[in-house]
Amino acid sequence: MENKQKENNTIKAHKLPHSADISAVRLNQIYIGKILPNKLVSLNKHVKGKLINKDKLDKEDSMIPVKVVKITLPYGLELEYLEGKYELVEKTHDIASFSLDDVGREFRIHALLESIKQTSGPTIFTLFDGSGTISAKSFAGAGNRAFPELEEGMAISAMLQLMEYDNNLEAELVSFKRLEESKGEQLKRKIKGAAEEKAMPSDVEFFIKSDILDKLKPKIMLFAKIVKKAILESRPIILRHHADCDGYCGGIALERAILPLIIENHNNSRACWQYYRRAPSKAPFYEYADVVKDLTHSLDNKERFGRKEPLVILVDNGGTEEDIPGIKKMKLYGAQIIVADHHYPGEKDENGNIPIDPYVDVNVTPHAVGGDGNYTAGMLAAEIARFINNEVRDIEILPALAGVGDRSKGDEFTNYLRIAEDKGFSHEYLKKLAKTIDFEAYYLRFIESRGLVNDLLGADINKQKELVELMLPDMTYLEQEQLKASKHYSVIDEKESVVIARLDIGKVNRRGSYPAAGKATGMLHDWVVETRKKPVITLSSGPDFITVRATEDVKGFNIHDLLKELREKVPHGFIEGGGHENAGTVKFIGAAKEDVMVVVDGYVNRF
Ligand code: MN
């Protein structure tokens, strides 16, 4: 009882921040002040006031608690000395509560020191408190490490002065103290809890009703949670997508959800260049060439800026057996990897697991729940985007556009198309747009080109329409010339139940110019389908590859069966390949071409 009494009598005194002026002083608030000569007390180096009861003062104390009894602006302050025990109130703030209006003011935060980066000027400390992240600079001479006693991972109580740079919020680290062990642990637990809560995905309705989506929902939620958590933890995100229309739609849908959250977390628009990168992949799988780039980039950033291991998001690639080596390599360096793909993932094991599953943090694919490639990666990603950020904008037409690009069929596609049409985008226009994106993707190759791609995918609808109008005639001309050549040099074998079109694509396609071999094959295939009105298989062979297309009514056709047979019958042919069941590529060595063709002919003649 007595103890409690004592505690209640303790005076709670505040400390006026270093840089605050008299306008920050509150009437009746108790501050800690320093005794000066002539009945004056200073609250900081700018603010002092007159003591009204100096007689009560115990001379030995230089710091005393004083109550503000009168404020007469601009600079008059009357203070009353309070007798008794006092303790300093350490008011802490959440990083997320800071805004540009707070620039110039000082705040105390309890935070974890995420990373330390030494520049040629100041030292930059990245602080995270579970609500947000802020960069705090400190200058100890050009290129000199400020506060060398600070180490990454420390829990500290830091005094920050907020600053503005280029319309973004930054801070100066004014002072700090290390939190005691128990307080540090408490902070870490709090941060973990807050981060878990903040990383909870939004639970939204899907754009359309679909069994596939309902069954995939737990995985979609997990995908969204991993992304949100990475953003909160300032984990760099590498978004890889196949460089075709479907892949671009998926990549951009996620990008539109992710970037605003990164900016919000860092309170800084430049953060979306520091913590996020999108990269198109030429192959529909995560090939070594891409892995090497991502790995080099991540390791450099880790070394130079103290960045964490990245989260790699694979869209419209990443889901097949061919992806395993690349993913394993990236994992070896501590990356997290999540996948949204619709390519044929390979045969499930006896437990119904897909081959890639054990190697990734989550794999969202329609094949896991009885769906197929008609539910495309762009559709998946657009649905996931709203679970990451329910305020994401300009993604409503992307599922339909993705479906047009990948020639999707079925109820899901039809429903997405209806949404796009309601928004004023006709099927005809989407076809032109999909074509334009493929055309542009051909020239972009592995370049990110955030602005251009963003416009093309509808950030600026007028620009999009202008781009389509501008490029369509060129594209159409090149395609028509290619089709003329392909038609002339192809051999069409019309059998009773199926038409087989053969093309020596190596001889009729101009290397390094649009349309590429795959596209040229698709165009010939479409033309045969349209003119023969029968099931069609198109085989287009180069010196060391064959691109295959089959219509869905060629019952039982699966390029993966063909690959298996080739590996058995031509074991010396270095056979590789992949794709969708009825559209893909087989690769082999040039010397094996004749042997390969015999097996391929044998396979297609069965239909
Ligand atoms: Mn696709």
PDB file of N, CA, C and O in Angstrom, residues 427-458:
ATOM      1  N   HIS A 427     -13.661  -7.502 -76.927  1.00  0.00           N
ATOM      2  CA  HIS A 427     -12.797  -8.656 -77.202  1.00  0.00           C
ATOM      3  C   HIS A 427     -11.836  -8.322 -78.348  1.00  0.00           C
ATOM      4  O   HIS A 427     -10.657  -8.650 -78.303  1.00  0.00           O
ATOM      5  N   GLU A 428     -12.370  -7.641 -79.374  1.00  0.00           N
ATOM      6  CA  GLU A 428     -11.537  -7.263 -80.520  1.00  0.00           C
ATOM      7  C   GLU A 428     -10.355  -6.392 -80.094  1.00  0.00           C
ATOM      8  O   GLU A 428      -9.219  -6.603 -80.498  1.00  0.00           O
ATOM      9  N   TYR A 429     -10.674  -5.393 -79.253  1.00  0.00           N
ATOM     10  CA  TYR A 429      -9.612  -4.488 -78.804  1.00  0.00           C
ATOM     11  C   TYR A 429      -8.577  -5.240 -77.964  1.00  0.00           C
ATOM     12  O   TYR A 429      -7.378  -5.037 -78.108  1.00  0.00           O
ATOM     13  N   LEU A 430      -9.066  -6.140 -77.103  1.00  0.00           N
ATOM     14  CA  LEU A 430      -8.133  -6.898 -76.261  1.00  0.00           C
ATOM     15  C   LEU A 430      -7.197  -7.759 -77.118  1.00  0.00           C
ATOM     16  O   LEU A 430      -6.031  -7.942 -76.784  1.00  0.00           O
ATOM     17  N   LYS A 431      -7.735  -8.279 -78.238  1.00  0.00           N
ATOM     18  CA  LYS A 431      -6.881  -9.063 -79.133  1.00  0.00           C
ATOM     19  C   LYS A 431      -5.753  -8.204 -79.702  1.00  0.00           C
ATOM     20  O   LYS A 431      -4.602  -8.618 -79.766  1.00  0.00           O
ATOM     21  N   LYS A 432      -6.127  -6.995 -80.123  1.00  0.00           N
ATOM     22  CA  LYS A 432      -5.116  -6.072 -80.665  1.00  0.00           C
ATOM     23  C   LYS A 432      -4.095  -5.718 -79.589  1.00  0.00           C
ATOM     24  O   LYS A 432      -2.899  -5.660 -79.846  1.00  0.00           O
ATOM     25  N   LEU A 433      -4.613  -5.478 -78.387  1.00  0.00           N
ATOM     26  CA  LEU A 433      -3.743  -5.084 -77.291  1.00  0.00           C
ATOM     27  C   LEU A 433      -2.788  -6.221 -76.922  1.00  0.00           C
ATOM     28  O   LEU A 433      -1.589  -6.005 -76.728  1.00  0.00           O
ATOM     29  N   ALA A 434      -3.321  -7.448 -76.883  1.00  0.00           N
ATOM     30  CA  ALA A 434      -2.487  -8.607 -76.553  1.00  0.00           C
ATOM     31  C   ALA A 434      -1.360  -8.755 -77.576  1.00  0.00           C
ATOM     32  O   ALA A 434      -0.203  -9.021 -77.232  1.00  0.00           O
ATOM     33  N   LYS A 435      -1.711  -8.540 -78.829  1.00  0.00           N
ATOM     34  CA  LYS A 435      -0.742  -8.615 -79.919  1.00  0.00           C
ATOM     35  C   LYS A 435       0.338  -7.550 -79.729  1.00  0.00           C
ATOM     36  O   LYS A 435       1.529  -7.810 -79.881  1.00  0.00           O
ATOM     37  N   THR A 436      -0.108  -6.336 -79.387  1.00  0.00           N
ATOM     38  CA  THR A 436       0.830  -5.234 -79.201  1.00  0.00           C
ATOM     39  C   THR A 436       1.784  -5.542 -78.041  1.00  0.00           C
ATOM     40  O   THR A 436       2.977  -5.242 -78.116  1.00  0.00           O
ATOM     41  N   ILE A 437       1.266  -6.156 -77.000  1.00  0.00           N
ATOM     42  CA  ILE A 437       2.114  -6.471 -75.846  1.00  0.00           C
ATOM     43  C   ILE A 437       3.147  -7.529 -76.230  1.00  0.00           C
ATOM     44  O   ILE A 437       4.319  -7.413 -75.886  1.00  0.00           O
ATOM     45  N   ASP A 438       2.713  -8.543 -76.991  1.00  0.00           N
ATOM     46  CA  ASP A 438       3.675  -9.550 -77.448  1.00  0.00           C
ATOM     47  C   ASP A 438       4.756  -8.923 -78.327  1.00  0.00           C
ATOM     48  O   ASP A 438       5.929  -9.278 -78.235  1.00  0.00           O
ATOM     49  N   PHE A 439       4.327  -8.013 -79.169  1.00  0.00           N
ATOM     50  CA  PHE A 439       5.253  -7.309 -80.067  1.00  0.00           C
ATOM     51  C   PHE A 439       6.277  -6.532 -79.241  1.00  0.00           C
ATOM     52  O   PHE A 439       7.486  -6.630 -79.443  1.00  0.00           O
ATOM     53  N   GLU A 440       5.776  -5.780 -78.274  1.00  0.00           N
ATOM     54  CA  GLU A 440       6.639  -4.965 -77.424  1.00  0.00           C
ATOM     55  C   GLU A 440       7.548  -5.863 -76.573  1.00  0.00           C
ATOM     56  O   GLU A 440       8.723  -5.573 -76.393  1.00  0.00           O
ATOM     57  N   ALA A 441       6.992  -6.960 -76.095  1.00  0.00           N
ATOM     58  CA  ALA A 441       7.759  -7.891 -75.260  1.00  0.00           C
ATOM     59  C   ALA A 441       8.944  -8.438 -76.049  1.00  0.00           C
ATOM     60  O   ALA A 441      10.025  -8.663 -75.505  1.00  0.00           O
ATOM     61  N   TYR A 442       8.720  -8.636 -77.355  1.00  0.00           N
ATOM     62  CA  TYR A 442       9.786  -9.157 -78.196  1.00  0.00           C
ATOM     63  C   TYR A 442      10.989  -8.222 -78.169  1.00  0.00           C
ATOM     64  O   TYR A 442      12.137  -8.657 -78.092  1.00  0.00           O
ATOM     65  N   TYR A 443      10.726  -6.904 -78.220  1.00  0.00           N
ATOM     66  CA  TYR A 443      11.833  -5.946 -78.234  1.00  0.00           C
ATOM     67  C   TYR A 443      12.361  -5.637 -76.845  1.00  0.00           C
ATOM     68  O   TYR A 443      13.522  -5.276 -76.672  1.00  0.00           O
ATOM     69  N   LEU A 444      11.500  -5.739 -75.851  1.00  0.00           N
ATOM     70  CA  LEU A 444      11.945  -5.452 -74.470  1.00  0.00           C
ATOM     71  C   LEU A 444      12.900  -6.534 -73.962  1.00  0.00           C
ATOM     72  O   LEU A 444      13.775  -6.274 -73.163  1.00  0.00           O
ATOM     73  N   ARG A 445      12.690  -7.753 -74.430  1.00  0.00           N
ATOM     74  CA  ARG A 445      13.473  -8.910 -73.944  1.00  0.00           C
ATOM     75  C   ARG A 445      13.498  -8.940 -72.423  1.00  0.00           C
ATOM     76  O   ARG A 445      12.486  -9.128 -71.804  1.00  0.00           O
ATOM     77  N   PHE A 446      14.678  -8.726 -71.818  1.00  0.00           N
ATOM     78  CA  PHE A 446      14.747  -8.852 -70.359  1.00  0.00           C
ATOM     79  C   PHE A 446      14.703  -7.485 -69.653  1.00  0.00           C
ATOM     80  O   PHE A 446      14.948  -7.393 -68.466  1.00  0.00           O
ATOM     81  N   ILE A 447      14.383  -6.420 -70.389  1.00  0.00           N
ATOM     82  CA  ILE A 447      14.364  -5.082 -69.786  1.00  0.00           C
ATOM     83  C   ILE A 447      13.065  -4.868 -69.008  1.00  0.00           C
ATOM     84  O   ILE A 447      11.990  -5.236 -69.473  1.00  0.00           O
ATOM     85  N   GLU A 448      13.176  -4.242 -67.843  1.00  0.00           N
ATOM     86  CA  GLU A 448      11.981  -4.025 -67.010  1.00  0.00           C
ATOM     87  C   GLU A 448      11.050  -2.974 -67.616  1.00  0.00           C
ATOM     88  O   GLU A 448       9.866  -3.189 -67.747  1.00  0.00           O
ATOM     89  N   SER A 449      11.582  -1.804 -67.939  1.00  0.00           N
ATOM     90  CA  SER A 449      10.821  -0.709 -68.544  1.00  0.00           C
ATOM     91  C   SER A 449       9.480  -0.455 -67.860  1.00  0.00           C
ATOM     92  O   SER A 449       8.424  -0.611 -68.452  1.00  0.00           O
ATOM     93  N   ARG A 450       9.564  -0.064 -66.588  1.00  0.00           N
ATOM     94  CA  ARG A 450       8.366   0.062 -65.764  1.00  0.00           C
ATOM     95  C   ARG A 450       7.339   1.010 -66.368  1.00  0.00           C
ATOM     96  O   ARG A 450       6.157   0.705 -66.432  1.00  0.00           O
ATOM     97  N   GLY A 451       7.794   2.174 -66.844  1.00  0.00           N
ATOM     98  CA  GLY A 451       6.872   3.193 -67.341  1.00  0.00           C
ATOM     99  C   GLY A 451       6.144   2.774 -68.601  1.00  0.00           C
ATOM    100  O   GLY A 451       4.919   2.849 -68.696  1.00  0.00           O
ATOM    101  N   LEU A 452       6.908   2.294 -69.573  1.00  0.00           N
ATOM    102  CA  LEU A 452       6.330   1.914 -70.858  1.00  0.00           C
ATOM    103  C   LEU A 452       5.340   0.760 -70.683  1.00  0.00           C
ATOM    104  O   LEU A 452       4.216   0.788 -71.190  1.00  0.00           O
ATOM    105  N   VAL A 453       5.757  -0.249 -69.938  1.00  0.00           N
ATOM    106  CA  VAL A 453       4.912  -1.419 -69.721  1.00  0.00           C
ATOM    107  C   VAL A 453       3.639  -1.027 -68.971  1.00  0.00           C
ATOM    108  O   VAL A 453       2.544  -1.485 -69.273  1.00  0.00           O
ATOM    109  N   ASN A 454       3.805  -0.129 -68.021  1.00  0.00           N
ATOM    110  CA  ASN A 454       2.684   0.345 -67.242  1.00  0.00           C
ATOM    111  C   ASN A 454       1.638   1.033 -68.133  1.00  0.00           C
ATOM    112  O   ASN A 454       0.443   0.791 -68.009  1.00  0.00           O
ATOM    113  N   ASP A 455       2.107   1.879 -69.047  1.00  0.00           N
ATOM    114  CA  ASP A 455       1.189   2.552 -69.972  1.00  0.00           C
ATOM    115  C   ASP A 455       0.486   1.530 -70.861  1.00  0.00           C
ATOM    116  O   ASP A 455      -0.720   1.587 -71.068  1.00  0.00           O
ATOM    117  N   LEU A 456       1.281   0.614 -71.393  1.00  0.00           N
ATOM    118  CA  LEU A 456       0.744  -0.374 -72.311  1.00  0.00           C
ATOM    119  C   LEU A 456      -0.332  -1.217 -71.624  1.00  0.00           C
ATOM    120  O   LEU A 456      -1.304  -1.624 -72.244  1.00  0.00           O
ATOM    121  N   LEU A 457      -0.159  -1.452 -70.334  1.00  0.00           N
ATOM    122  CA  LEU A 457      -1.127  -2.267 -69.606  1.00  0.00           C
ATOM    123  C   LEU A 457      -2.182  -1.425 -68.897  1.00  0.00           C
ATOM    124  O   LEU A 457      -2.806  -1.881 -67.943  1.00  0.00           O
ATOM    125  N   GLY A 458      -2.351  -0.194 -69.368  1.00  0.00           N
ATOM    126  CA  GLY A 458      -3.552   0.525 -68.985  1.00  0.00           C
ATOM    127  C   GLY A 458      -3.456   1.518 -67.850  1.00  0.00           C
ATOM    128  O   GLY A 458      -4.476   1.973 -67.355  1.00  0.00           O
TER     129      GLY A 458
END
